[in-house]
Structure formats: structure tokens, C-alpha cells
XYZ file of C-alpha atoms in Angstrom:
725
model
C -9.506 -35.540 -38.286
C -6.527 -33.340 -39.155
C -6.931 -31.250 -36.011
C -7.164 -34.354 -33.819
C -4.065 -35.791 -35.437
C -2.167 -32.536 -34.962
C -3.181 -32.383 -31.301
C -2.007 -35.927 -30.707
C 1.235 -35.276 -32.602
C 2.001 -32.213 -30.468
C 1.277 -34.062 -27.227
C 3.562 -36.916 -28.205
C 6.422 -34.866 -29.605
C 6.389 -32.668 -26.505
C 6.821 -35.687 -24.293
C 3.343 -37.161 -24.169
C 1.304 -36.466 -21.091
C 2.647 -33.965 -18.614
C 4.000 -35.905 -15.655
C 2.817 -35.103 -12.172
C 5.564 -33.639 -9.994
C 4.751 -35.811 -6.971
C 2.444 -38.812 -6.899
C 0.678 -40.025 -3.808
C -0.249 -43.720 -3.618
C -3.336 -44.421 -5.704
C -2.996 -41.276 -7.806
C -2.562 -41.260 -11.569
C 1.078 -40.257 -12.297
C 0.111 -38.081 -15.249
C -1.980 -34.992 -15.803
C -4.673 -35.266 -18.468
C -4.203 -32.626 -21.204
C -6.789 -29.863 -21.367
C -8.037 -30.984 -24.795
C -9.286 -34.240 -23.237
C -10.571 -32.820 -19.948
C -14.267 -32.809 -20.902
C -14.157 -36.509 -21.673
C -11.935 -37.398 -18.736
C -13.967 -35.549 -16.103
C -17.149 -37.303 -17.185
C -15.499 -40.706 -17.541
C -13.437 -40.623 -14.323
C -16.471 -39.505 -12.287
C -18.405 -42.522 -13.550
C -15.376 -44.759 -12.976
C -15.029 -43.573 -9.363
C -18.670 -44.520 -8.811
C -18.095 -47.866 -10.580
C -20.925 -47.002 -12.970
C -20.156 -48.905 -16.174
C -23.194 -47.504 -17.981
C -22.049 -43.918 -17.462
C -18.447 -44.849 -18.249
C -19.576 -46.325 -21.552
C -21.778 -43.304 -22.239
C -18.760 -41.005 -21.818
C -16.705 -43.177 -24.166
C -19.529 -43.376 -26.697
C -19.904 -39.584 -26.715
C -16.152 -38.903 -27.145
C -14.806 -42.145 -28.567
C -11.824 -40.560 -30.335
C -10.746 -38.784 -27.142
C -11.055 -42.052 -25.220
C -8.841 -43.872 -27.726
C -6.191 -41.167 -27.635
C -6.161 -41.024 -23.818
C -5.746 -44.805 -23.755
C -2.813 -44.599 -26.155
C -1.175 -41.848 -24.119
C -1.551 -44.013 -21.002
C 0.189 -46.839 -22.835
C 2.960 -44.483 -23.953
C 3.446 -43.503 -20.298
C 3.989 -47.149 -19.320
C 7.324 -46.914 -21.138
C 8.402 -44.641 -18.283
C 6.364 -45.827 -15.284
C 5.605 -49.070 -13.510
C 2.504 -47.783 -11.736
C -0.523 -49.913 -10.788
C -2.915 -46.953 -10.928
C -1.839 -46.181 -14.482
C -2.170 -49.760 -15.717
C -5.474 -50.174 -13.895
C -6.925 -47.091 -15.572
C -5.658 -48.312 -18.951
C -7.368 -51.686 -18.519
C -10.609 -50.119 -17.311
C -10.738 -47.681 -20.234
C -9.933 -50.458 -22.705
C -12.795 -52.620 -21.399
C -15.182 -49.685 -21.753
C -14.043 -49.049 -25.338
C -14.535 -52.707 -26.188
C -18.027 -52.739 -24.706
C -18.904 -49.710 -26.840
C -17.333 -51.096 -30.035
C -18.413 -54.696 -29.335
C -14.921 -56.093 -29.822
C -11.666 -57.034 -28.103
C -9.232 -54.699 -29.835
C -8.478 -52.339 -26.966
C -8.049 -54.784 -24.094
C -5.810 -56.901 -26.334
C -3.816 -53.737 -27.097
C -3.343 -53.108 -23.367
C -2.372 -56.718 -22.692
C 0.131 -56.636 -25.531
C 1.826 -53.429 -24.351
C 1.951 -54.420 -20.680
C 3.535 -57.755 -21.618
C 6.346 -55.954 -23.449
C 9.708 -55.327 -21.856
C 10.211 -51.708 -20.778
C 12.622 -51.076 -23.664
C 10.139 -52.443 -26.206
C 7.426 -50.159 -24.831
C 9.784 -47.282 -25.542
C 10.368 -48.643 -29.054
C 6.605 -48.729 -29.618
C 6.379 -45.138 -28.447
C 9.020 -44.099 -30.992
C 7.204 -46.033 -33.722
C 4.019 -44.157 -32.823
C 5.780 -40.813 -33.304
C 7.053 -41.978 -36.680
C 3.600 -43.189 -37.738
C 1.929 -39.898 -36.903
C 4.605 -38.015 -38.828
C 4.109 -40.350 -41.780
C 0.376 -39.605 -41.749
C 1.114 -35.880 -41.848
C 3.558 -36.462 -44.711
C 0.815 -38.430 -46.482
C -1.393 -35.347 -46.385
C 1.433 -33.221 -47.783
C 2.095 -35.708 -50.595
C -1.573 -35.811 -51.553
C -1.802 -32.038 -51.568
C 1.332 -31.621 -53.689
C 0.708 -34.560 -56.023
C 4.481 -35.002 -56.245
C 5.642 -38.454 -57.344
C 8.769 -38.103 -55.216
C 6.677 -37.156 -52.174
C 4.378 -40.158 -52.666
C 7.318 -42.526 -52.997
C 9.034 -41.037 -49.956
C 5.999 -41.380 -47.700
C 5.303 -44.942 -48.827
C 8.905 -45.822 -48.055
C 8.532 -44.226 -44.620
C 5.379 -46.252 -43.966
C 7.281 -49.449 -44.737
C 9.975 -48.344 -42.287
C 7.370 -47.627 -39.603
C 5.875 -51.075 -40.156
C 9.339 -52.542 -39.568
C 9.593 -50.680 -36.264
C 6.280 -52.145 -35.108
C 7.181 -55.550 -36.513
C 10.385 -55.661 -34.481
C 8.283 -55.820 -31.292
C 5.455 -57.935 -32.743
C 2.848 -55.155 -32.746
C 0.671 -56.581 -35.517
C -2.327 -54.371 -34.769
C -0.278 -51.240 -35.425
C 1.313 -52.816 -38.504
C -2.191 -53.412 -39.849
C -2.976 -49.709 -39.486
C 0.280 -48.694 -41.180
C -0.445 -50.909 -44.178
C -4.004 -49.566 -44.406
C -2.552 -46.062 -44.463
C -0.349 -47.163 -47.369
C -3.397 -48.482 -49.190
C -5.232 -45.220 -48.676
C -2.277 -43.162 -49.948
C -2.036 -45.266 -53.113
C -5.806 -44.969 -53.528
C -5.405 -41.182 -53.554
C -2.749 -41.474 -56.276
C -5.444 -42.638 -58.693
C -6.591 -45.603 -60.777
C -3.107 -46.198 -62.169
C -1.981 -47.464 -58.752
C -4.677 -50.051 -58.025
C -2.170 -52.916 -58.271
C 0.066 -51.208 -55.666
C -2.977 -50.589 -53.473
C -3.777 -54.286 -53.582
C -0.230 -54.982 -52.417
C -0.713 -52.821 -49.335
C -3.996 -54.563 -48.546
C -2.290 -57.932 -48.970
C 0.266 -56.951 -46.337
C -2.525 -55.683 -44.067
C -4.371 -58.996 -44.347
C -1.253 -61.050 -43.592
C -0.494 -59.242 -40.329
C -4.173 -58.896 -39.410
C -4.554 -62.658 -39.497
C -1.929 -62.904 -36.737
C -4.142 -60.989 -34.287
C -5.789 -63.017 -31.487
C -9.215 -61.488 -32.147
C -11.554 -60.695 -35.021
C -10.587 -57.212 -36.236
C -12.993 -55.061 -38.252
C -10.127 -53.454 -40.173
C -8.839 -56.892 -41.147
C -12.254 -57.788 -42.561
C -12.419 -54.475 -44.400
C -8.922 -54.973 -45.818
C -9.703 -58.519 -46.928
C -12.875 -57.358 -48.701
C -10.963 -54.594 -50.481
C -8.202 -56.993 -51.546
C -10.704 -59.527 -52.882
C -12.474 -56.825 -54.895
C -9.199 -55.646 -56.425
C -8.054 -59.185 -57.234
C -11.421 -59.935 -58.857
C -10.957 -56.852 -61.031
C -7.573 -58.168 -62.180
C -5.242 -56.362 -59.747
C -3.604 -59.358 -58.110
C -0.450 -58.376 -56.172
C 0.832 -61.961 -56.379
C 1.018 -61.583 -60.168
C 3.189 -59.168 -62.174
C 1.732 -55.702 -62.630
C 1.945 -56.225 -66.387
C -0.833 -58.810 -66.048
C -3.228 -56.245 -64.574
C -5.737 -54.269 -66.686
C -4.760 -50.995 -68.304
C -3.876 -48.283 -65.812
C -7.024 -46.186 -66.165
C -9.387 -48.905 -67.328
C -12.671 -49.709 -65.584
C -14.320 -48.455 -62.412
C -12.461 -48.248 -59.151
C -12.992 -51.003 -56.580
C -11.568 -51.850 -53.177
C -11.836 -48.278 -51.924
C -12.272 -47.179 -48.323
C -12.424 -43.957 -46.361
C -9.304 -42.529 -44.827
C -7.969 -44.638 -41.925
C -7.679 -42.870 -38.587
C -4.563 -42.664 -36.453
C -4.146 -45.379 -33.809
C -6.540 -47.741 -35.570
C -9.807 -46.278 -34.399
C -11.839 -48.085 -37.000
C -13.287 -44.802 -38.221
C -12.140 -42.057 -40.525
C -13.088 -39.669 -43.250
C -12.528 -39.538 -46.954
C -11.785 -35.834 -47.192
C -9.137 -34.802 -49.647
C -7.315 -32.361 -47.414
C -7.366 -30.008 -50.401
C -5.197 -26.978 -50.813
C -2.846 -25.754 -53.498
C 0.708 -25.577 -52.238
C 1.941 -23.528 -55.181
C 5.591 -22.781 -55.941
C 7.075 -19.322 -55.599
C 9.950 -18.478 -57.913
C 13.345 -18.425 -56.218
C 12.109 -20.264 -53.126
C 11.775 -23.942 -54.086
C 13.657 -26.969 -55.392
C 12.223 -26.179 -58.826
C 13.612 -22.628 -58.984
C 16.268 -23.521 -61.536
C 18.679 -20.942 -62.922
C 18.042 -19.885 -66.519
C 19.835 -22.181 -68.929
C 20.882 -24.612 -66.201
C 21.170 -28.309 -66.959
C 21.409 -31.372 -64.780
C 24.781 -33.070 -64.556
C 25.124 -36.626 -63.242
C 28.393 -38.001 -61.875
C 29.303 -41.477 -60.688
C 30.235 -41.884 -57.034
C 33.274 -44.041 -56.338
C 33.396 -46.012 -53.063
C 36.502 -45.318 -50.983
C 37.904 -46.979 -47.869
C 40.111 -45.487 -45.160
C 41.922 -47.542 -42.553
C 41.806 -44.537 -40.230
C 38.046 -44.028 -40.443
C 36.216 -41.582 -42.649
C 39.392 -39.512 -43.064
C 37.328 -36.372 -43.566
C 37.123 -32.919 -42.035
C 35.230 -32.237 -38.807
C 31.830 -33.841 -39.378
C 28.209 -33.063 -38.372
C 27.713 -36.138 -36.188
C 28.061 -37.294 -32.593
C 30.709 -39.985 -33.137
C 34.196 -38.501 -33.753
C 36.563 -40.933 -35.473
C 39.176 -40.861 -32.742
C 36.841 -40.979 -29.730
C 35.677 -44.596 -29.936
C 34.408 -44.450 -26.335
C 31.252 -42.741 -27.667
C 30.739 -44.821 -30.829
C 27.486 -46.752 -31.186
C 27.718 -50.400 -30.221
C 25.965 -53.748 -30.511
C 25.595 -55.885 -27.394
C 25.674 -59.689 -27.590
C 24.482 -61.916 -24.760
C 26.253 -65.263 -24.501
C 26.870 -66.484 -28.089
C 24.019 -64.489 -29.614
C 22.784 -63.861 -32.176
C 21.858 -60.218 -31.676
C 20.514 -57.660 -34.134
C 23.366 -55.444 -35.283
C 23.086 -51.801 -34.160
C 20.426 -52.443 -31.528
C 21.091 -49.430 -29.295
C 20.234 -46.336 -31.355
C 16.454 -46.823 -31.518
C 14.623 -45.313 -34.476
C 17.396 -45.882 -37.048
C 19.228 -49.145 -37.668
C 22.296 -49.656 -39.827
C 21.204 -51.641 -42.906
C 23.856 -51.547 -45.649
C 22.376 -52.620 -49.001
C 19.042 -52.997 -47.180
C 20.337 -55.899 -45.060
C 19.914 -56.000 -41.279
C 22.894 -57.953 -39.989
C 23.091 -60.307 -37.032
C 26.095 -60.523 -34.717
C 27.195 -63.686 -32.899
C 30.214 -64.831 -30.876
C 32.491 -67.858 -30.800
C 34.203 -67.525 -27.450
C 34.673 -64.172 -25.732
C 36.300 -62.065 -28.467
C 35.694 -63.819 -31.779
C 32.744 -62.246 -33.595
C 30.646 -63.513 -36.505
C 28.413 -61.429 -38.821
C 25.520 -62.924 -40.778
C 24.586 -60.214 -43.286
C 21.455 -61.831 -44.765
C 20.142 -63.793 -41.753
C 20.443 -67.130 -43.507
C 22.228 -68.700 -40.536
C 25.590 -68.709 -42.331
C 28.590 -66.619 -41.253
C 29.638 -64.100 -43.902
C 32.661 -62.730 -42.056
C 34.409 -63.479 -38.766
C 37.037 -61.531 -36.865
C 38.673 -61.102 -33.486
C 37.730 -57.933 -31.644
C 40.485 -55.888 -30.018
C 40.494 -52.643 -28.031
C 42.222 -50.879 -30.951
C 39.906 -49.878 -33.835
C 40.581 -52.080 -36.860
C 39.211 -52.029 -40.393
C 36.604 -54.598 -41.385
C 35.123 -54.934 -44.880
C 31.783 -56.730 -44.596
C 30.721 -58.332 -47.899
C 27.546 -57.081 -49.587
C 24.896 -59.122 -51.451
C 26.561 -58.701 -54.847
C 30.087 -59.513 -55.943
C 32.411 -56.592 -55.347
C 30.127 -54.917 -52.810
C 31.324 -54.319 -49.263
C 30.695 -52.132 -46.227
C 33.869 -50.800 -44.580
C 33.678 -50.455 -40.791
C 36.030 -49.650 -37.980
C 35.311 -52.021 -35.085
C 36.681 -52.448 -31.575
C 35.692 -53.920 -28.236
C 36.008 -52.124 -24.878
C 39.005 -52.864 -22.708
C 39.124 -53.435 -18.964
C 40.518 -49.932 -18.393
C 38.783 -47.449 -20.683
C 39.429 -44.046 -19.126
C 36.319 -42.060 -18.197
C 36.309 -39.239 -15.627
C 39.889 -40.102 -14.735
C 39.312 -43.738 -13.764
C 39.221 -47.008 -15.664
C 35.870 -48.610 -16.471
C 35.718 -52.266 -17.393
C 33.449 -53.205 -20.288
C 35.756 -55.943 -21.564
C 33.999 -59.019 -23.016
C 32.869 -61.740 -20.614
C 31.265 -65.116 -21.226
C 27.862 -63.562 -20.542
C 28.094 -60.361 -22.597
C 30.215 -58.404 -25.057
C 30.011 -55.061 -26.847
C 31.212 -54.346 -30.351
C 31.737 -50.657 -31.113
C 31.566 -49.605 -34.744
C 31.940 -46.620 -37.039
C 31.693 -46.305 -40.859
C 35.085 -46.335 -42.565
C 33.938 -45.793 -46.120
C 32.719 -42.860 -48.171
C 31.756 -41.981 -51.726
C 33.821 -39.637 -53.852
C 33.115 -37.739 -57.076
C 34.226 -34.662 -58.991
C 31.165 -32.420 -59.085
C 31.050 -28.999 -60.748
C 34.833 -28.811 -60.575
C 35.057 -29.727 -56.861
C 35.921 -33.018 -55.203
C 33.044 -34.179 -52.971
C 33.289 -36.839 -50.241
C 29.946 -38.219 -49.010
C 29.651 -40.113 -45.718
C 26.722 -42.075 -44.291
C 27.025 -40.353 -40.922
C 23.541 -41.260 -39.635
C 24.274 -44.903 -40.477
C 20.993 -45.769 -42.149
C 22.656 -47.557 -45.056
C 21.900 -44.751 -47.518
C 23.301 -41.377 -48.542
C 20.835 -38.523 -48.495
C 18.068 -37.456 -46.162
C 18.591 -36.695 -42.452
C 16.967 -39.097 -40.005
C 15.053 -38.138 -36.886
C 15.851 -39.659 -33.496
C 13.894 -39.705 -30.223
C 15.485 -40.395 -26.841
C 19.229 -40.894 -26.325
C 18.972 -43.427 -23.439
C 20.784 -40.889 -21.230
C 18.746 -37.667 -21.134
C 15.551 -37.760 -19.055
C 12.478 -37.073 -21.181
C 9.798 -37.384 -18.532
C 8.873 -33.706 -18.415
C 7.106 -31.484 -20.908
C 9.673 -31.807 -23.683
C 10.704 -35.028 -25.340
C 14.338 -35.498 -26.371
C 14.651 -35.271 -30.157
C 17.122 -34.381 -32.871
C 17.994 -35.141 -36.493
C 21.225 -36.656 -37.804
C 22.280 -35.812 -41.379
C 24.804 -37.477 -43.634
C 27.956 -35.509 -44.364
C 29.734 -34.032 -47.380
C 33.183 -32.490 -47.583
C 33.456 -29.997 -50.434
C 36.981 -29.588 -51.778
C 39.526 -29.009 -49.010
C 37.066 -27.550 -46.527
C 38.144 -27.995 -42.902
C 34.548 -28.581 -41.803
C 32.215 -31.014 -43.556
C 28.660 -29.855 -44.288
C 25.455 -31.804 -43.750
C 24.490 -33.543 -46.999
C 21.454 -31.698 -48.303
C 19.138 -31.509 -51.332
C 20.337 -27.888 -51.604
C 24.097 -27.301 -51.549
C 26.512 -24.499 -52.325
C 29.423 -25.441 -54.585
C 31.939 -22.796 -55.654
C 29.607 -20.024 -54.548
C 26.532 -21.253 -56.453
C 23.435 -23.037 -55.186
C 22.565 -26.467 -56.589
C 19.757 -28.932 -56.222
C 21.473 -32.198 -55.280
C 20.075 -35.713 -55.671
C 21.999 -38.797 -54.553
C 21.006 -42.253 -55.813
C 22.262 -44.712 -53.179
C 21.559 -47.709 -55.419
C 23.082 -46.499 -58.680
C 25.797 -44.563 -56.772
C 25.321 -41.336 -58.693
C 24.962 -37.703 -57.732
C 22.933 -35.293 -59.870
C 23.173 -31.510 -59.591
C 21.368 -28.626 -61.254
C 21.932 -24.964 -60.525
C 19.238 -23.076 -58.616
C 18.357 -19.393 -58.590
C 17.297 -18.865 -54.976
C 16.383 -15.866 -52.903
C 18.708 -15.760 -49.904
C 19.215 -14.035 -46.590
C 21.788 -14.344 -43.827
C 21.974 -15.809 -40.326
C 24.246 -14.393 -37.639
C 24.807 -16.147 -34.328
C 25.136 -14.154 -31.117
C 26.698 -17.111 -29.278
C 27.806 -16.852 -25.634
C 29.741 -20.065 -24.993
C 33.246 -21.096 -23.892
C 33.879 -23.382 -26.907
C 32.003 -22.652 -30.114
C 30.233 -25.641 -31.685
C 31.879 -27.260 -34.693
C 28.387 -27.641 -36.134
C 24.956 -26.213 -35.501
C 22.612 -27.695 -38.086
C 19.306 -26.092 -39.101
C 16.627 -27.704 -41.266
C 14.240 -25.892 -43.598
C 10.773 -26.939 -42.465
C 8.647 -24.776 -44.750
C 8.288 -27.752 -47.155
C 9.667 -25.915 -50.198
C 13.287 -27.077 -49.995
C 12.805 -30.769 -49.318
C 14.108 -30.701 -45.736
C 17.386 -29.008 -46.733
C 19.939 -28.813 -43.897
C 22.760 -26.326 -43.369
C 25.537 -25.631 -40.873
C 24.945 -22.269 -39.197
C 28.482 -21.968 -37.829
C 30.379 -19.375 -39.904
C 33.816 -20.045 -41.366
C 35.119 -16.948 -39.551
C 34.347 -15.856 -35.995
C 31.408 -13.412 -35.827
C 30.705 -14.044 -39.508
C 27.374 -14.630 -41.231
C 26.035 -17.645 -43.112
C 24.016 -17.287 -46.310
C 20.869 -19.430 -46.463
C 17.993 -19.763 -48.917
C 14.823 -17.961 -47.865
C 12.647 -20.200 -45.716
C 11.486 -21.327 -42.277
C 14.089 -23.170 -40.218
C 14.576 -24.988 -36.936
C 17.668 -26.151 -35.051
C 17.987 -29.941 -35.370
C 21.439 -30.873 -34.012
C 24.904 -29.671 -33.144
C 27.994 -30.519 -31.168
C 30.498 -28.767 -28.923
C 33.833 -30.572 -28.634
C 37.461 -30.073 -27.712
C 40.527 -32.329 -27.536
C 41.764 -35.129 -29.782
C 41.075 -38.842 -30.170
C 40.199 -40.530 -26.839
C 40.834 -37.238 -25.022
C 37.930 -35.602 -26.854
C 35.264 -34.076 -24.599
C 31.924 -33.307 -26.165
C 28.380 -32.101 -25.543
C 25.498 -32.716 -27.927
C 23.044 -30.013 -29.032
C 19.378 -30.964 -29.581
C 16.317 -29.045 -30.778
C 15.070 -28.594 -27.216
C 12.397 -25.912 -26.935
C 13.883 -23.694 -29.628
C 11.334 -22.043 -31.962
C 11.415 -21.958 -35.737
C 12.966 -18.864 -37.307
C 12.603 -17.103 -40.631
C 15.277 -16.248 -43.171
C 14.053 -13.379 -45.351
C 15.401 -12.159 -48.678
C 18.225 -9.655 -48.266
C 17.879 -9.542 -44.469
C 19.997 -10.789 -41.560
C 18.389 -12.959 -38.882
C 20.257 -12.929 -35.549
C 19.898 -15.866 -33.166
C 20.844 -15.333 -29.513
C 22.226 -18.622 -28.205
C 24.239 -20.064 -25.353
C 24.674 -18.428 -21.950
C 23.075 -17.768 -19.625
C 22.001 -21.410 -19.535
C 18.792 -22.621 -17.905
C 18.945 -25.834 -15.851
C 15.885 -27.917 -14.998
C 15.696 -31.039 -12.810
C 13.522 -32.905 -10.339
C 13.876 -33.891 -6.692
C 11.935 -36.267 -4.489
C 11.546 -37.482 -0.928
C 13.205 -40.801 -0.024
C 12.607 -41.738 3.601
C 13.902 -38.861 5.718
C 15.988 -37.388 2.910
C 15.310 -35.170 -0.079
C 17.155 -36.310 -3.213
C 18.143 -34.119 -6.156
C 18.052 -36.526 -9.125
C 21.182 -35.730 -11.118
C 20.063 -37.832 -14.088
C 17.073 -35.511 -14.515
C 19.346 -32.543 -15.345
C 18.565 -30.823 -18.645
C 20.330 -27.686 -19.911
C 18.916 -25.118 -22.351
C 20.471 -22.070 -23.989
C 18.959 -18.658 -24.630
C 17.304 -19.770 -27.873
C 15.874 -22.892 -26.258
C 18.524 -25.208 -27.745
C 19.341 -28.165 -25.502
C 22.804 -29.325 -24.392
C 22.966 -33.015 -23.523
C 25.004 -36.188 -23.027
C 27.986 -34.442 -21.423
C 31.203 -36.424 -21.979
C 33.782 -36.461 -20.298
C 32.865 -33.549 -18.003
C 29.406 -33.760 -16.413
C 27.705 -30.819 -14.772
C 28.772 -30.080 -11.192
C 26.509 -27.368 -9.780
C 26.152 -26.114 -6.234
C 22.843 -26.929 -4.554
C 20.764 -24.700 -2.310
C 17.503 -25.785 -0.683
C 14.901 -24.181 1.536
C 11.518 -24.906 2.968
C 8.618 -23.275 1.223
C 8.469 -19.976 3.062
C 12.197 -19.322 3.131
C 13.911 -21.392 5.898
C 17.299 -22.498 4.497
C 18.129 -26.208 4.587
C 21.174 -26.246 2.295
C 23.306 -23.348 1.101
C 25.522 -23.637 -2.011
C 26.891 -27.122 -1.410
C 28.658 -28.638 -4.452
C 27.668 -31.884 -6.095
C 30.472 -34.275 -7.022
C 31.561 -36.248 -10.055
C 30.976 -40.003 -9.934
C 33.894 -42.247 -8.975
C 34.486 -45.871 -9.781
C 32.443 -47.003 -6.761
C 29.441 -44.939 -7.929
C 29.714 -46.437 -11.413
C 30.010 -49.988 -10.077
C 27.013 -49.593 -7.766
C 24.785 -47.808 -10.301
C 21.933 -49.717 -11.916
C 22.113 -47.287 -14.868
C 25.535 -48.459 -16.085
C 27.387 -45.934 -18.223
C 24.429 -43.516 -18.071
C 25.688 -42.596 -14.609
C 28.950 -41.334 -16.131
C 27.186 -38.418 -17.844
C 25.890 -36.859 -14.588
C 27.127 -35.914 -11.130
C 26.135 -38.072 -8.165
C 22.647 -37.532 -6.706
C 22.617 -34.858 -4.000
C 20.933 -35.784 -0.702
C 20.019 -33.649 2.275
C 18.055 -34.209 5.475
C 14.341 -33.461 5.473
C 13.057 -35.670 8.304
C 9.719 -33.907 8.698
C 9.039 -34.291 4.941
C 8.521 -30.543 4.548
C 7.625 -29.046 1.202
C 10.912 -27.719 -0.151
C 12.284 -25.939 -3.179
C 15.745 -26.449 -4.602
C 18.068 -24.350 -6.763
C 21.236 -25.327 -8.674
C 23.972 -22.973 -9.866
C 27.219 -23.550 -11.748
C 29.377 -20.555 -12.549
C 31.268 -22.201 -15.389
C 31.572 -25.463 -17.337
C 34.688 -26.447 -19.281
C 32.931 -26.574 -22.674
C 29.870 -24.377 -22.198
C 31.152 -21.666 -19.910
C 28.339 -20.194 -17.856
C 26.465 -19.319 -15.849
C 24.253 -22.416 -15.671
C 21.381 -21.804 -13.271
C 17.969 -23.136 -12.349
C 14.958 -21.420 -10.873
C 13.801 -22.388 -7.392
C 12.141 -25.727 -8.195
C 9.442 -27.011 -5.822
């Protein structure tokens, strides 16, 4: 089970199925991964011969592989409208249902294909999050840590919300069953909580249009627990003593994707804790100190040093936004995907009264809690919270009819049909901690202060190849008068000493206790025109609680001290200029490997130039088209540079027939103009890339194309591709 889950996780996080370079009519637009080839060869042969008996025999022999191939097909529908793909998905679903004597899989296909394209993408993201949560469940069970259990159960609730937002009740059922299984593994003392998870599973399962075996199983388990006195509709205090009686309402471990099968293996393993390497490696004689965090508001934004996020205070052209059709309502913060802004746990709704008057309903009770007029100049808004005295400070603005991008004015001003509201946090928390003033900012805008959040897909960068677009966004903390804010982390350095840091977003407190950690150093060998303000690495060795650190040294060519551990690059940003003249390029994980920091040693990372460019091209009529929006740029370490603003790439293109006959020689692409933007179906996405490059290929010859750019304003160069067929 664990190996299957890991395989599926890798396939999904690396972009799902590998996409075929060119697809002839009637061909499947994806390549089946090698791990599923045995099943697929047998099944597809039977399918080609229209032999249902042999198709079902292949599914019966490798049912788990069949389920995972079906799910990967459905993930691919978020990127393709292809009749061969949907036909294969339906055929495989029917075969699975014949084998399992149910309707689960064909209903799953119908549900996904009825979704809007964007919602299919949202389901794909939710699937990534669910698989990660299952892996975190294993880690929590192995460690036995109360904090780990609570964290994974919270994540499962969040995943259920992601599925719930698109009405995917089947997947919600599986998430809640996973929660029940995790609480079962916590022991008899958590039977009442387990019953609560089964209650949620039953409620969503009853919304399914078919009789689901997992619903029946969940209902039986809930009834057994209630009969034993563990009724989730009653207070826990009314339940029997924590460790009293025999256990009831138990099941084997649920499988990923709702396969209806699983195992009850423990996972086993002793994680152990090595001195000087973990969150429990406290310094001798150290004691925890707890300080209250005081909310602060700034009319000019966060009013902090350079921050580890993608939304500079002054450059409101790149702030996140909420779109409202007609009068609304619309869910607030609907564009970022996996993370939604929920101050005090509330998911706001945004409406309009006329073109520029906006209304916010914080608790979705149909009543307006605050109204305001949007202008093109960022203004401070304090949105009331659920309790007296609580508020969420925001800077808000609406686009004008002449926002300057690439030297020309773009018009996103409100109309009767649609309006955008840009927003950015304008509040932070402040405290005196260990003799230093700390300012904490909710930079990832999840409504809390603490853990980084993972994102998939930025709506701009093409993720249809072997590597899916992903990164993490941390919160921020400014220590003292530092010119650069650090990512907020469970391990922080204050006045030269390492501390374990715990922020309570509800009580608004910050607790610190000194650590005695083994450390090493990281040195960056960075070839780039403008050094990043931040390059954030996360410890992924599971001993430091996902601690995050900025690798950029305070002094040029300096080193950064880090605790010993295993790290990966999770985000960064290159920027220059001020306010609305700021140009920036994001840095993502890309294909970069993990790296080790060893005690007393220096780890050198070679990053930046020369940069590798990848892209795709295709035949359209008698022309070959280089798809500019497929451009992806990677540095020497595999780090990815993306979402170029306000200077896209502009390489020179060369093309030749396979065999060496030149068709195009070093012809430059061009930046988009206002006509290109107005005619583009991709909206502002087109502003991050050059215009597609076209050249004659009337005989439809097989060609290969190369792109080269000597220098980019922020990155430098060279930026070069291989010859790409």
C-alpha cells in the first residue's frame, strides 16, 4: 500500500502522466507510466478487440493499477478536451464497475467530466493535498506525536473543504474515512473523535447518487460506536471512560482514491530523536518564554522590510484579486487555488452595488458587514471580525483603465458585467521577544501565522510536461531592524541563538525556547544579473517541523548558517525597481534536488546561469508555431524562474528540418502589444510571455527548434534551449 501510494504521489507531483509530444487523431494524448504498463498492455489489447471479458479480467487481476490509471486520466482532463481520453476513461470505469458490481467509477467519471475546466484543476490540486495528508498520517502514527496527529487531522479537514468546494462528495467521504482511521490509530481514548469522523463520512456519503460500500461501512462503524456510548452528537464528557471497554467501530486502513480496499498494517518504525538535530534538542537550562502579540495596522501596507512573498506592497499590479460577476456574490480570494484567505476561520463573500461599490459578508449570513468604494489607489480597509474588537486590516484597490504593463495601458476597470478587487494584508503582529522586536505578517494569506503553505499551479506557467509547477509560501517575520524579513519558522535565530518558536494564532502569543543545534553552512555560487531578495529552503528531513530559512546572505558572497538537516528550495524572488515600477521573477522548486547540511561543513549550491529553456511547438495548417506560453526556465541547480513581470523572455528562434536543412535562423520573438493583449483569449497571462513565433512549414516536415537569449534584464544569461523536436 505504501509503495503504491508513493508511486502515485510521485506521478502526480511530477505533473501526472507524461504528455505525448504530438497527438494524431484517435490517439491517447498521454503516455502510460511504466509502473502501469503490464496492466495497460493487457487491458488495451482487450479493449481494442472489444472483448469485455478480457478487459474485466485485466482489471480484476490489477484492480489497484486500473483505479490509479483511471484517476490519472481524470487528472489529465483538467488540461485536455480530448474525446479519446474521455472515451478511455468511461470504458475503464465501466469495466471497474462490472468487476466491483457497483456504480462508483462511472459516476466518478460523469462527475469530473461535468465539471468546469477550472474545477477539474481544483480537484487535481485537492488530490495532491489528500495524498500528502495520507503520507503525513503515516508519519504521525509512527511518531506518536500529539502535535503531528492534530496537524494531520486539521489538514484532512482542509482537504475535505477543497473537495467540498466543487461538490466532490465521493472524495470527501474518503477523506473523512482517513480521519477516522487516524483517530483509530491514536487509541481507545479517541473513540468519540473517531465517531465524529464517521458521522461526517455518513453525511456526505448519503449525498452520493449510488449505493457506496464505504458509506455502508462507515454507517455500521458509527452505529457501533454510538451503541457503545460514543455519540458525536453528545458532549464527549457523556462518553464512557477513555480506556474503558473493548474497541468497536474499527476498520482496516482506507486506500487512496477510495478503492474500497486497504490494509491494517501499522507502518511501524521508530523515528528516534538525535541530540542537537531536532525540535526537542533544547539547550541546557533553557526555559520557555511566552509573549503576547499585539495587532498593528499600517496605512501603507505591512510597513516591513523586504519580505519573502510574491506580492510587494507597492506593486499592486501583481496583488491577488477577487473577481465578481455582475452583482455577485463571489467567494473572496478565489484565484490562488489551494489556499484561501480566511481570517478568524471565516471565508468571506464579495458583492457589488453598482460598478465600484463593494460589499463584504464575513460570515455568509446574507448581511453586509462592511461596504466601501473601490478606487485605483490602494486604501486601508478594516474588516470586522466575529468578536468585538477584532478586525482584519487590508489594502484594497480596483484596476484602472490605464494600468501600465509592458509600456502600454491595459484596461481592467470595473464594468457592469465584471470587476476585480485587488487586496493585500495591511496588518501584522508585534512583540518583544528575547530582547528583540519581532513583526509577524501573514504573507501566505491563510488567516493564520505559522506554517508555510504549498501551492500548485500559478495559472500562468504551463505544467503540461514532466514537472508540475509547485512552491511553498511562508509567513514573514522581521527581527529587530533587519532590512530583509525572514520566513516565519518553527526554528529561528534571535540575537545569534537558535530558538524553537511556536505561534498561537488564536491566543495571539509567541513561545520561544532556546535550542542547542548542530549547524553547518550554505554558500551560494549564484550567476545572475540581480540577486534574489529571498531564496527560501525548507528542512524536509522531518526533524525540524518543516523549518524554513532564507539562503541569501546578508553580505555578498557570504555564507548562511543552518541547522543540520535535509533541505529543498521552495520559493524565492528576483526583483528590482520601486512601487508600480517593480519588475519581478518568481523562483519555484522546479527540478532542484534536496541537499544536505552537515555539521561543521559548508554546502555550496551552484545556481543561476547558464539557464535552460524548455518549450513546445506544433503544426497549425501550413505553419509551425512556437508556443510562447509553454516557456519554462531552469537554473543550474534545477530551480525554476517563472511569471516574468514586467519583462518577458524575448529569445531568438532557429529552426531546421530533422536532418539539418535550416528553416529559420536566429529570428527574434517580440513582446506583446496592446493588440496582442486585446485579441488574446488568455487575458493577462499573455502579458508574461512574448508573442507566439510562427514560420512556414507547408509540407509539414518534422522539425526541431532552438531558442537563445543572450541576456535578460533581471536574470542575465545566457538562456538557451536544446534543439527540441
